[in-house]
PDB file of C-alpha atoms and ligand atoms in Angstrom:
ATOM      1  CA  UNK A   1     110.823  86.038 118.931  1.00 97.00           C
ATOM      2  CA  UNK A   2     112.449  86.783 115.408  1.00 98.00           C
ATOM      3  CA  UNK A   3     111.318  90.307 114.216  1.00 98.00           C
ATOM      4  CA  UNK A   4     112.304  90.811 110.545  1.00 98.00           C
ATOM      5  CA  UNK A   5     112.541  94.017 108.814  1.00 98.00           C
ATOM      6  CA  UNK A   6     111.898  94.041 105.243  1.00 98.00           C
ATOM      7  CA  UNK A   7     113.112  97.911 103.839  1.00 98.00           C
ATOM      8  CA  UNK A   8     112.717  96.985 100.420  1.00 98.00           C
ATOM      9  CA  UNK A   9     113.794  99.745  98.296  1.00 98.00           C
ATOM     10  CA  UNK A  10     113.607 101.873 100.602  1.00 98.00           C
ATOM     11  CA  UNK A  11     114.639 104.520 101.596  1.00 98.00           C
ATOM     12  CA  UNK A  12     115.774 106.752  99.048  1.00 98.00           C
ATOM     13  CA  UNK A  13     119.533 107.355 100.419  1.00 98.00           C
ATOM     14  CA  UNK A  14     121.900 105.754 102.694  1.00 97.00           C
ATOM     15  CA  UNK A  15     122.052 108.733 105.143  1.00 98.00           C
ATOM     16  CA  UNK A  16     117.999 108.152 105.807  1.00 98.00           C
ATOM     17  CA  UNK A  17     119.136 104.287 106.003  1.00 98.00           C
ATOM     18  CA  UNK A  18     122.060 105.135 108.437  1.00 98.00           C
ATOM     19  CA  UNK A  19     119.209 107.154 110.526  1.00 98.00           C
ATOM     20  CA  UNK A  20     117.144 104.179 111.023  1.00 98.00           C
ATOM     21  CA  UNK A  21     119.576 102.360 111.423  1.00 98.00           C
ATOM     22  CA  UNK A  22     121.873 103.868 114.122  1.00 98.00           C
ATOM     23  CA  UNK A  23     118.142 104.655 116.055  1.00 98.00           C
ATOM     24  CA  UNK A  24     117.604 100.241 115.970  1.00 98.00           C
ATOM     25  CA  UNK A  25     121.046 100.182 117.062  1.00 98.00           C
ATOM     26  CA  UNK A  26     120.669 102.444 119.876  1.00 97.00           C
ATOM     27  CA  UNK A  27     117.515 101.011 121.409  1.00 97.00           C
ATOM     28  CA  UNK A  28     118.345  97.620 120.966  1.00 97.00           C
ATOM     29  CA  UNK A  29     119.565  96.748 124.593  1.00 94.00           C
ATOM     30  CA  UNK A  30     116.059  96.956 125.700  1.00 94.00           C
ATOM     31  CA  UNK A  31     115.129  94.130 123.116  1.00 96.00           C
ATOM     32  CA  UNK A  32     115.368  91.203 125.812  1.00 94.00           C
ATOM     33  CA  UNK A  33     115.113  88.324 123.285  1.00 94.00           C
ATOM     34  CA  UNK A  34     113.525  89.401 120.675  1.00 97.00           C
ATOM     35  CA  UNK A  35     116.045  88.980 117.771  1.00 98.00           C
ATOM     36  CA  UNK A  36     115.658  91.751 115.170  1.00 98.00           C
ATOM     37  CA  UNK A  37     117.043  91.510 112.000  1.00 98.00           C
ATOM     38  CA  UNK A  38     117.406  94.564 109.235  1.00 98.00           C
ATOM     39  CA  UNK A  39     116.865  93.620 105.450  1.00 99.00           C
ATOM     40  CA  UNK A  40     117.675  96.554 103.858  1.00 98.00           C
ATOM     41  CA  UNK A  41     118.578  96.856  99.664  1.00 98.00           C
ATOM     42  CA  UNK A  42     121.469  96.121  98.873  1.00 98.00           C
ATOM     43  CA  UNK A  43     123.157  99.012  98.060  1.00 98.00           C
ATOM     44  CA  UNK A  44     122.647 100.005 101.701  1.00 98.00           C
ATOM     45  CA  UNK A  45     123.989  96.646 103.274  1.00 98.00           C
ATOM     46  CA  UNK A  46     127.247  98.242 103.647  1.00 98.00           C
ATOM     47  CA  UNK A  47     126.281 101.525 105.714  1.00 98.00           C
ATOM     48  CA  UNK A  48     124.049  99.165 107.414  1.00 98.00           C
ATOM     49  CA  UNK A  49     126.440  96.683 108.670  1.00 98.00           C
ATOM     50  CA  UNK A  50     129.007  99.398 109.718  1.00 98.00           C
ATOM     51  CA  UNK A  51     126.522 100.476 112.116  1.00 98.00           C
ATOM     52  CA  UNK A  52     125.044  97.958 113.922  1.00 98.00           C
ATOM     53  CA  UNK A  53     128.406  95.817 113.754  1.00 96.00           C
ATOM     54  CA  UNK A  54     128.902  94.738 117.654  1.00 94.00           C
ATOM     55  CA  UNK A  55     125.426  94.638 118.231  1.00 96.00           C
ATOM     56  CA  UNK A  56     122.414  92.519 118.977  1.00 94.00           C
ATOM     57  CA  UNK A  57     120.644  93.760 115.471  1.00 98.00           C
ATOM     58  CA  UNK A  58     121.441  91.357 112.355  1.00 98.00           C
ATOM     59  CA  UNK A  59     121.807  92.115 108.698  1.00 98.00           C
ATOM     60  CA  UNK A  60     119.879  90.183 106.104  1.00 98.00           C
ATOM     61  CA  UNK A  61     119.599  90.466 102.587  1.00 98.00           C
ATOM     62  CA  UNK A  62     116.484  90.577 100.225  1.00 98.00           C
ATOM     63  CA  UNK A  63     117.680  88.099  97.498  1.00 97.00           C
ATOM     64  CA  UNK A  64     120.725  86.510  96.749  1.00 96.00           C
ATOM     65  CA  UNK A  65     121.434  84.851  93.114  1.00 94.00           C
ATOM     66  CA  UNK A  66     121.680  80.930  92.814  1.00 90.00           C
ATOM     67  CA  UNK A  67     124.312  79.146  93.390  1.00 74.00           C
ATOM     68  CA  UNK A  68     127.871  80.985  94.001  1.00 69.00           C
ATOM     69  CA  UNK A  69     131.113  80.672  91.745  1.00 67.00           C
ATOM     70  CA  UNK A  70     129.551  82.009  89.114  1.00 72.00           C
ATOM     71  CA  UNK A  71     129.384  85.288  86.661  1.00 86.00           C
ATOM     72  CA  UNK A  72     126.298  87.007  86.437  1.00 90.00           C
ATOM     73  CA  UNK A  73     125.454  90.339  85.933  1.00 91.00           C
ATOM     74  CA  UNK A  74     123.005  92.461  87.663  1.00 92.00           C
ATOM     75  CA  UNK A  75     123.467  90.136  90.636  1.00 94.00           C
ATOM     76  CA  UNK A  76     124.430  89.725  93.937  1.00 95.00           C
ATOM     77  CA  UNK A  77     126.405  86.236  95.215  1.00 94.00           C
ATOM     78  CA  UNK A  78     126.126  84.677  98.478  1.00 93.00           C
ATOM     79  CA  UNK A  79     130.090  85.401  98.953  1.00 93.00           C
ATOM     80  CA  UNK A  80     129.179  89.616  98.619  1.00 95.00           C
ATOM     81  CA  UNK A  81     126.596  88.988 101.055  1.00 97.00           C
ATOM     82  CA  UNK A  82     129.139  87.125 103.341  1.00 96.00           C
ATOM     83  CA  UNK A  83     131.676  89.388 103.074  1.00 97.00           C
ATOM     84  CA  UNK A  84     129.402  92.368 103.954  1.00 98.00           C
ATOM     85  CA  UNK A  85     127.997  90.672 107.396  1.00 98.00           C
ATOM     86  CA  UNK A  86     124.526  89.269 106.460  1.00 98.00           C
ATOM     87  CA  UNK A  87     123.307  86.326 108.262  1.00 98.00           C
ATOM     88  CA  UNK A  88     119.704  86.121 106.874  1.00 98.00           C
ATOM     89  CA  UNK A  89     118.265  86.208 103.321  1.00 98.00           C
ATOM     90  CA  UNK A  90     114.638  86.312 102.800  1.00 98.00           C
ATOM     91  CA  UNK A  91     113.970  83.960  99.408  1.00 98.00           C
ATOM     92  CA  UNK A  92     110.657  83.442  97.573  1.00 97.00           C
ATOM     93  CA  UNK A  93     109.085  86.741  98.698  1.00 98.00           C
ATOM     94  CA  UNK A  94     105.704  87.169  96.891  1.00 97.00           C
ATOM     95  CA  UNK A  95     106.896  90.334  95.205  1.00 97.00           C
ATOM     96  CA  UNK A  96     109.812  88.803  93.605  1.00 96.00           C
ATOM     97  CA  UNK A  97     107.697  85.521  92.677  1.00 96.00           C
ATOM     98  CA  UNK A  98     105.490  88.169  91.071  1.00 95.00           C
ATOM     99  CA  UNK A  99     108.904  89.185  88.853  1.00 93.00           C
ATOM    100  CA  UNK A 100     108.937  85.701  87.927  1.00 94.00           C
ATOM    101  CA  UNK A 101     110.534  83.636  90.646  1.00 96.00           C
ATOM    102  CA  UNK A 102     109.366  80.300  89.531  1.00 97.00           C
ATOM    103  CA  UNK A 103     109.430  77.699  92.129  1.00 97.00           C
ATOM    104  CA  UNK A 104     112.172  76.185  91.074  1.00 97.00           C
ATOM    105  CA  UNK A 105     114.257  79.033  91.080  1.00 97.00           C
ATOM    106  CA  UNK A 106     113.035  79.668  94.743  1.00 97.00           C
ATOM    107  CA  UNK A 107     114.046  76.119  95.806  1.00 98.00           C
ATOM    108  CA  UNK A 108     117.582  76.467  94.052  1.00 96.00           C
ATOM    109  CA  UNK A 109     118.256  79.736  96.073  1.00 97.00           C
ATOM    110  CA  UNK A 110     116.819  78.739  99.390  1.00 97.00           C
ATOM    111  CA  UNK A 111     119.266  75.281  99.336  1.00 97.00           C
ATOM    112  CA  UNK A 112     122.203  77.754  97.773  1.00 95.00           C
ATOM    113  CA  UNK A 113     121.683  79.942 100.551  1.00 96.00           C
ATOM    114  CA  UNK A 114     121.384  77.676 103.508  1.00 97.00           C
ATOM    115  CA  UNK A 115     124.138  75.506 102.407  1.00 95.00           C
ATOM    116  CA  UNK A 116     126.364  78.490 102.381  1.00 95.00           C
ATOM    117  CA  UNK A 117     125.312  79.118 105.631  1.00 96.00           C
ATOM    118  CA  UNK A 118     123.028  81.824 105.583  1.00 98.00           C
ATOM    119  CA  UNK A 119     119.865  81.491 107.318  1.00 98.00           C
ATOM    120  CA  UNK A 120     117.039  81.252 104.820  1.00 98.00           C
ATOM    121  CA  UNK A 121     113.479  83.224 105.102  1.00 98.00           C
ATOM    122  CA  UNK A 122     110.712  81.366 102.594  1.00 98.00           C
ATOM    123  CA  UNK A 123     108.309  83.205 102.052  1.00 98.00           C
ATOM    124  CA  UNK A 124     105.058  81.749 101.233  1.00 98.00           C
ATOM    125  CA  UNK A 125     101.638  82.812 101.047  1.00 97.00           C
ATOM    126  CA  UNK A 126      98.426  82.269  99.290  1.00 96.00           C
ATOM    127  CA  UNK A 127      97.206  85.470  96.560  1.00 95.00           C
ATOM    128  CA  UNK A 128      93.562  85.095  97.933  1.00 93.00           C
ATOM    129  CA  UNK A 129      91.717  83.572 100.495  1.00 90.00           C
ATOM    130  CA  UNK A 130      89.084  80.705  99.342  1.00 87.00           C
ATOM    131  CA  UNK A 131      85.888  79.385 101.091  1.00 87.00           C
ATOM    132  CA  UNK A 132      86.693  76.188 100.303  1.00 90.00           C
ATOM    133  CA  UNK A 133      90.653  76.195 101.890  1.00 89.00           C
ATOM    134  CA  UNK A 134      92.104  76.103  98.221  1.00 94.00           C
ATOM    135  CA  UNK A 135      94.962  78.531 100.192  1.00 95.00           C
ATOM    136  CA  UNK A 136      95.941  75.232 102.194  1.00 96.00           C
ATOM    137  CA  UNK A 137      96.672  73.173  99.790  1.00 96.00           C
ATOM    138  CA  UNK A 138      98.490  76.199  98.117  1.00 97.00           C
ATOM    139  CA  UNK A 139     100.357  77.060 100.598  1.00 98.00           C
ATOM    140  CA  UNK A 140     101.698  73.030 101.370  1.00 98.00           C
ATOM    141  CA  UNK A 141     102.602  72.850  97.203  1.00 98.00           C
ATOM    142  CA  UNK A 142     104.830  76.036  97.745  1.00 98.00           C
ATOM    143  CA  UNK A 143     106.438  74.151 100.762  1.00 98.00           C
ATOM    144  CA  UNK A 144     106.758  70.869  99.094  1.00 98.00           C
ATOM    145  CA  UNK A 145     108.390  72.547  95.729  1.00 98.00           C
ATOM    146  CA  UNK A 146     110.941  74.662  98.264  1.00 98.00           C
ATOM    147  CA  UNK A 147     111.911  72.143 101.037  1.00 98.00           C
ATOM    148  CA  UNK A 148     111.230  68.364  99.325  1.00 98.00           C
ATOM    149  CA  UNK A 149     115.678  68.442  98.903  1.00 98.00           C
ATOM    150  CA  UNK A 150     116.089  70.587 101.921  1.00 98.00           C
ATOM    151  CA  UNK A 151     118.865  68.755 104.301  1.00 97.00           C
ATOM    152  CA  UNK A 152     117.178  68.399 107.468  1.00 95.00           C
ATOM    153  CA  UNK A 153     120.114  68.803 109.313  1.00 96.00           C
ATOM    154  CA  UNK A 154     120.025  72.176 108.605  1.00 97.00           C
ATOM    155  CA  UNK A 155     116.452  72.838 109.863  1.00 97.00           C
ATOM    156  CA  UNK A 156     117.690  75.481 112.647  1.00 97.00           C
ATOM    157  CA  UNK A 157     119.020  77.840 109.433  1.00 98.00           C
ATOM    158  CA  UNK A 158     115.358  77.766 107.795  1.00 98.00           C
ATOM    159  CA  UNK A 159     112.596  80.072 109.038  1.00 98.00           C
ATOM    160  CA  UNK A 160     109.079  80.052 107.188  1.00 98.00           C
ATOM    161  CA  UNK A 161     107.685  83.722 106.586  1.00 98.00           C
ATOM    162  CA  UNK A 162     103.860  83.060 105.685  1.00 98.00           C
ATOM    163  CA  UNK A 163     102.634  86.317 104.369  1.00 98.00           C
ATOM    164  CA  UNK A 164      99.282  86.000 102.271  1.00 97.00           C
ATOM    165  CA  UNK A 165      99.753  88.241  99.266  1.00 96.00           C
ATOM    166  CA  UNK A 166      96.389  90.048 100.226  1.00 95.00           C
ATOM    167  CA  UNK A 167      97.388  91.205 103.506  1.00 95.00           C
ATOM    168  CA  UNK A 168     100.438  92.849 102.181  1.00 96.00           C
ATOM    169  CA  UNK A 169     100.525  96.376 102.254  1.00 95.00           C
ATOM    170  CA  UNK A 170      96.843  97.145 103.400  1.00 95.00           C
ATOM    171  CA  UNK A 171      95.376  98.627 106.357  1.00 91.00           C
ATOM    172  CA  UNK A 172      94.852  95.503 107.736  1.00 92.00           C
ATOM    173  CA  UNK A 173      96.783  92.279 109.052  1.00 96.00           C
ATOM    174  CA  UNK A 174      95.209  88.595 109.254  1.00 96.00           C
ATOM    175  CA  UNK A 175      93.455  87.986 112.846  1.00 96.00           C
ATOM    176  CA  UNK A 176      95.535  85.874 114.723  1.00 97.00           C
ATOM    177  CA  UNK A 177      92.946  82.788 115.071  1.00 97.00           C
ATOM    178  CA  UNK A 178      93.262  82.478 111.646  1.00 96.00           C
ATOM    179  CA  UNK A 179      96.764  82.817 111.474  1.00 98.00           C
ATOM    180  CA  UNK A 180      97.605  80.093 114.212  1.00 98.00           C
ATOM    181  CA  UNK A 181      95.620  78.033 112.183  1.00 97.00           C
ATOM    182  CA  UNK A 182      98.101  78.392 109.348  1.00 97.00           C
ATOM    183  CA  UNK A 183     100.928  78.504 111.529  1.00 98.00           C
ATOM    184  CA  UNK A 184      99.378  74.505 112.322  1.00 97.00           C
ATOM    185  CA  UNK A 185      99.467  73.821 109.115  1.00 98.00           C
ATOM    186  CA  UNK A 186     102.382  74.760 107.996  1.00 98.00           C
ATOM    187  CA  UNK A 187     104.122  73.010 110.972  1.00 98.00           C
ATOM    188  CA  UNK A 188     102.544  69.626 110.519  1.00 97.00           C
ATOM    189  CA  UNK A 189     103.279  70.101 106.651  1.00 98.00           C
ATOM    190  CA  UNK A 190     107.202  71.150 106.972  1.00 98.00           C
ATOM    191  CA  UNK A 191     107.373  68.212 109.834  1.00 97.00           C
ATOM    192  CA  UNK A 192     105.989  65.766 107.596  1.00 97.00           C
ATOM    193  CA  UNK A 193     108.072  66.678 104.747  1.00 98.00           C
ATOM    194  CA  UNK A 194     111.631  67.098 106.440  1.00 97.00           C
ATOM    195  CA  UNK A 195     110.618  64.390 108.671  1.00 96.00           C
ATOM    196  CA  UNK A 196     110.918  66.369 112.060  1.00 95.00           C
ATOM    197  CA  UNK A 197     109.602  64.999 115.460  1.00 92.00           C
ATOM    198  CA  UNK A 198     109.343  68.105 116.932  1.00 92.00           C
ATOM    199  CA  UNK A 199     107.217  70.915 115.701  1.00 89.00           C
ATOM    200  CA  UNK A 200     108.794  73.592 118.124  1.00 91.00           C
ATOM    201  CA  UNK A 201     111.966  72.832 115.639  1.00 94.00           C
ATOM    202  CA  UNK A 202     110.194  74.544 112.735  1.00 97.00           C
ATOM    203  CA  UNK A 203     109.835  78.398 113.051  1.00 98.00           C
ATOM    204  CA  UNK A 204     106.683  79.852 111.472  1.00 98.00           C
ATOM    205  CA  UNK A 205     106.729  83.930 111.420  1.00 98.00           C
ATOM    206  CA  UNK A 206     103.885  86.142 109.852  1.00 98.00           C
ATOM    207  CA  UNK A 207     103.743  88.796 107.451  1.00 98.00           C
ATOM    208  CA  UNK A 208     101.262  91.351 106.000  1.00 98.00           C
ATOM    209  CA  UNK A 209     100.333  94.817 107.192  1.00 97.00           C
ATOM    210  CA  UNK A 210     101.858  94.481 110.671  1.00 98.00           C
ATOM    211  CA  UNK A 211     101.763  97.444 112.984  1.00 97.00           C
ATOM    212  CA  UNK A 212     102.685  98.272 116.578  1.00 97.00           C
ATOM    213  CA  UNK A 213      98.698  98.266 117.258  1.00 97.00           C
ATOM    214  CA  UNK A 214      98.143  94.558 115.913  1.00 97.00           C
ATOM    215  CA  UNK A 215     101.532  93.045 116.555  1.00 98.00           C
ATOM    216  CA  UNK A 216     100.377  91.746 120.325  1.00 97.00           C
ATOM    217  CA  UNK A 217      97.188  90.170 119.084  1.00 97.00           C
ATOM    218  CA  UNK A 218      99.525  88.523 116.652  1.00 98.00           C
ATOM    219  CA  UNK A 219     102.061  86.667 118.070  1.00 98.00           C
ATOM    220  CA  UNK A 220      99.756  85.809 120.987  1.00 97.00           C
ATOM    221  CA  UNK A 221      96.745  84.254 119.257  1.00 98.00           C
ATOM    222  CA  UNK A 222      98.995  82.951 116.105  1.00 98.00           C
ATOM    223  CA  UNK A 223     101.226  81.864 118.633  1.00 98.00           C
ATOM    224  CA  UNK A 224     103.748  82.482 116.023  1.00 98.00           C
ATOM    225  CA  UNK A 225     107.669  82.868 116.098  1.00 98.00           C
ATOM    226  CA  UNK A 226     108.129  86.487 115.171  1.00 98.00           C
ATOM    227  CA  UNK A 227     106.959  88.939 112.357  1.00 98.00           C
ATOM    228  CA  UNK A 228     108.084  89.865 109.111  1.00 98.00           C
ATOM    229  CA  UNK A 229     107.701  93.876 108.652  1.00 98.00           C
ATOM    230  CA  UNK A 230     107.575  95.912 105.320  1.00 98.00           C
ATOM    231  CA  UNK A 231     106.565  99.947 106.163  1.00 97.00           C
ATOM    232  CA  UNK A 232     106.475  99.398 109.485  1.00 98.00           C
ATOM    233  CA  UNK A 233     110.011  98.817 109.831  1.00 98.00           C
ATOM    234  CA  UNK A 234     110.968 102.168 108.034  1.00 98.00           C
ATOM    235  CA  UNK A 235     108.872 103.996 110.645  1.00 98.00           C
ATOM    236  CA  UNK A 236     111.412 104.175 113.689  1.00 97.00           C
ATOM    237  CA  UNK A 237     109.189 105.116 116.368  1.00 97.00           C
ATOM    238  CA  UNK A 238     106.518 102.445 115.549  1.00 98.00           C
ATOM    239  CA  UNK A 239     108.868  99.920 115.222  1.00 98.00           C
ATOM    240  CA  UNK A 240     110.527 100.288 118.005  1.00 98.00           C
ATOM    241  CA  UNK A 241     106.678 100.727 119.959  1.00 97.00           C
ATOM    242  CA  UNK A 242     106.029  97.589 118.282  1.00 97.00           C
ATOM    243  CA  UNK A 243     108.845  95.987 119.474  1.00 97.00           C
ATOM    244  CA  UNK A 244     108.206  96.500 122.927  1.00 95.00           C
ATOM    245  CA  UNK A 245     104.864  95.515 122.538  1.00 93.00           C
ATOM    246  CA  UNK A 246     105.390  91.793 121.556  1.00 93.00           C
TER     247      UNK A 246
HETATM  248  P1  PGA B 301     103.956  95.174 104.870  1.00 61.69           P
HETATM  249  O1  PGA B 301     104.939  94.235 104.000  1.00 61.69           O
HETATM  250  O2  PGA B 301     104.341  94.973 106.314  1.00 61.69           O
HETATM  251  O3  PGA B 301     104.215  96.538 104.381  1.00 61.69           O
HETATM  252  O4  PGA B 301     102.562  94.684 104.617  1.00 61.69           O
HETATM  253  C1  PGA B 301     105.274  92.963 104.440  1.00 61.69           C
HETATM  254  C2  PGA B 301     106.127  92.262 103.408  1.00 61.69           C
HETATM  255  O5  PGA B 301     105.851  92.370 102.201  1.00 61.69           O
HETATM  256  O6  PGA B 301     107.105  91.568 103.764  1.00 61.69           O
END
């Protein structure tokens, strides 16, 4: 089980990040397998790498510009990123789609990223939920516009995050019938596009208003790979509860 924590800007300083930080850190011999991962801004990478360097707890970064080599400013390269310990990005996140993230900037990070060796996170996710399915055939153009030029090779660096935009940040999460469902379909779509014989190859988390209470019901029904966790994952106590739940 991957379980991905998504800070986004938060918190406010990098002695609160430390905090959280150093209380993952501690607690993280009683993860078993679950694999947690800490995406935390930027400017906190650093404070948050010293900390849980030598442990079971990877760093991952939010964004990452495309390509590498080059000038930019106002962003971040893949080498930074390197250099400071992270082993995950998350790329395509709805938020930063909503900034403007076209598709084909999504797809030119996410094969930037992996091919740098990072392990990717795409993020997809319809905005709304239609009687008539339009969200499946919105959710397979998102995967065929990010992974039609991804090298299969490198399938064990990409994990899909499927977080429906109206899930995120509410009181509630999707039910987990509907979400295995989804977690089907993206499967059969990413195998048919990458051409991979084996489903249990392609790694399907979810996101969207995830808490300790609704995490079990989760993974077990969506039968999912792990979770990807916005305010949950500032909240040390729940997260760790939730944790120990799955
Ligand atoms: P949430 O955020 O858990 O606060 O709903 C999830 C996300 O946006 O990744």
């Amino acid at each position: 089980m991957l379980i991905v924590a998504n800070w986004k800007m938060n918190p406010d300083t990098a002695e609160e990040a430390g905090n959280i930080a150093r209380a993952i850190k501690k607690n993280s011999k009683n993860f078993g397998k679950t694999k947690v991962v800490l995406c935390p801004p930027f400017t906190f990478l650093n404070e948050v790498s010293n900390i849980i360097s030598g442990s079971k707890v990877s760093l991952g970064a939010q964004d990452v510009f495309i390509g590498s080599g080059l000038s930019h400013t106002g962003e971040i390269s893949s080498e930074i990123l390197k250099n400071l310990g992270a082993k995950y990005i998350i790329v395509g996140h709805s938020e930063m789609r909503g900034n403007g993230y076209t598709d084909e900037i999504v797809e030119k990070k996410l094969l930037g990223a992996v091919e740098e060796g990072f392990k990717v996170i795409l993020c997809v996710g319809e905005k709304e939920r239609s009687e008539h399915g339009e969200q499946f055939e919105f959710i397979k153009s998102e995967l065929h516009s990010a992974l039609s030029n991804f090298p299969k090779k490198l399938i064990k660096n990409l994990v899909i995050a499927y977080e429906p935009i109206w899930a995120i940040g509410k009181s509630e999460a999707m039910k987990g019938e509907e979400i295995y469902e989804i977690n089907i379909f993206i499967k059969r779509v990413v195998s048919d596009i990458l051409k991979i014989k084996d489903a249990d190859d392609i790694k399907v988390l979810y996101g969207g208003s995830v808490t300790e209470n609704n995490a079990k019901e989760i993974t077990e029904k969506g039968k999912i790979d792990g979770l990807l966790i916005g305010r949950e994952s500032l909240k040390v106590e729940n997260f760790l509860e939730l944790i120990k739940e799955i």
